[in-house]
């Protein structure tokens, strides 16, 4: 047997936790979603792009400012989802007096 992929649980850096501006995060797997939910303690508005309903199910209890599921589980749909959330983030930031 050989380990061909390893994703250690490293938590989130303090700098990420301290962000005040909206955060757009693409989340590709249920495991990554669960890790994000476990470690997130920040106060920034979260706008989360989920690869699938299974990923979204791990994120919904975080009460993000927005949670979108990609129309299909592929890179193009995730890119579209992130782009849509980015636009929402700009609106949120402008509404709170941000740049």
Coordinates of C-alpha atoms in Angstrom, one line a residue:
X1 CA 0.0 0.0 0.0
X2 CA 1.1 3.5 -0.7
X3 CA -0.3 6.9 0.3
X4 CA -0.7 8.8 -3.0
X5 CA -2.7 11.8 -1.5
X6 CA -2.5 13.2 2.0
X7 CA -4.4 16.3 3.2
X8 CA -3.3 17.1 6.8
X9 CA -5.6 19.1 9.0
X10 CA -3.7 22.3 9.6
X11 CA -6.4 24.6 10.8
X12 CA -6.7 28.2 9.7
X13 CA -4.0 30.9 10.2
X14 CA -4.7 33.7 12.6
X15 CA -4.5 36.2 9.8
X16 CA -7.5 34.4 8.0
X17 CA -9.5 34.4 11.2
X18 CA -8.9 38.1 11.7
X19 CA -10.2 39.2 8.2
X20 CA -13.0 41.7 8.3
X21 CA -13.8 42.0 4.6
X22 CA -16.1 39.4 3.0
X23 CA -14.4 36.1 2.3
X24 CA -15.2 34.0 -0.8
X25 CA -14.1 30.4 -0.5
X26 CA -14.5 27.5 -2.9
X27 CA -15.0 24.2 -1.1
X28 CA -14.6 21.1 -3.1
X29 CA -15.1 18.2 -0.7
X30 CA -17.3 17.3 2.3
X31 CA -14.1 16.6 4.3
X32 CA -12.7 20.1 3.5
X33 CA -16.1 21.6 4.3
X34 CA -16.1 19.8 7.7
X35 CA -12.6 21.1 8.4
X36 CA -13.5 24.6 7.5
X37 CA -16.6 24.5 9.7
X38 CA -14.6 23.1 12.6
X39 CA -11.8 25.7 12.4
X40 CA -13.6 28.9 11.4
X41 CA -13.9 31.4 14.2
X42 CA -13.7 34.6 12.2
X43 CA -16.3 37.4 12.0
X44 CA -15.9 38.2 8.3
X45 CA -19.0 37.5 6.1
X46 CA -18.5 34.1 4.4
X47 CA -19.6 33.5 0.9
X48 CA -19.1 29.8 0.2
X49 CA -19.1 28.0 -3.1
X50 CA -19.8 24.2 -2.7
X51 CA -19.0 21.6 -5.3
X52 CA -22.1 19.6 -4.4
X53 CA -25.0 19.3 -2.1
X54 CA -23.0 17.0 0.1
X55 CA -20.4 19.7 0.5
X56 CA -23.1 22.3 1.2
X57 CA -24.6 20.1 3.9
X58 CA -21.3 20.4 5.9
X59 CA -21.3 24.2 5.5
X60 CA -24.9 25.3 6.1
X61 CA -24.7 25.3 9.9
X62 CA -21.9 27.9 9.6
X63 CA -24.6 30.4 8.6
X64 CA -22.6 32.0 5.8
X65 CA -23.7 35.2 4.2
X66 CA -24.1 33.2 1.0
X67 CA -23.9 29.5 0.2
X68 CA -24.1 28.5 -3.5
X69 CA -23.8 25.0 -5.0
X70 CA -22.2 24.6 -8.4
X71 CA -24.6 23.7 -11.1
X72 CA -22.4 20.7 -12.0
X73 CA -19.5 19.2 -10.0
X74 CA -16.7 20.5 -12.3
X75 CA -14.1 23.2 -12.4
X76 CA -16.0 25.4 -14.9
X77 CA -19.2 25.4 -12.7
X78 CA -17.1 26.1 -9.6
X79 CA -15.4 29.1 -11.3
X80 CA -18.8 30.5 -12.3
X81 CA -20.1 30.0 -8.7
X82 CA -17.1 31.7 -7.2
X83 CA -17.4 34.6 -9.7
X84 CA -21.1 35.1 -8.8
X85 CA -20.1 35.1 -5.1
X86 CA -17.3 37.6 -5.7
X87 CA -19.9 40.0 -7.2
X88 CA -22.1 39.5 -4.1
X89 CA -19.0 40.1 -1.9
X90 CA -18.4 43.4 -3.7
X91 CA -21.9 44.5 -3.0
X92 CA -21.6 43.5 0.7
X93 CA -18.4 45.4 1.0
X94 CA -19.8 48.5 -0.7
X95 CA -22.9 48.4 1.5
X96 CA -20.7 48.5 4.6
X97 CA -18.6 51.4 3.5
X98 CA -15.8 49.3 2.1
X99 CA -13.9 49.9 -1.2

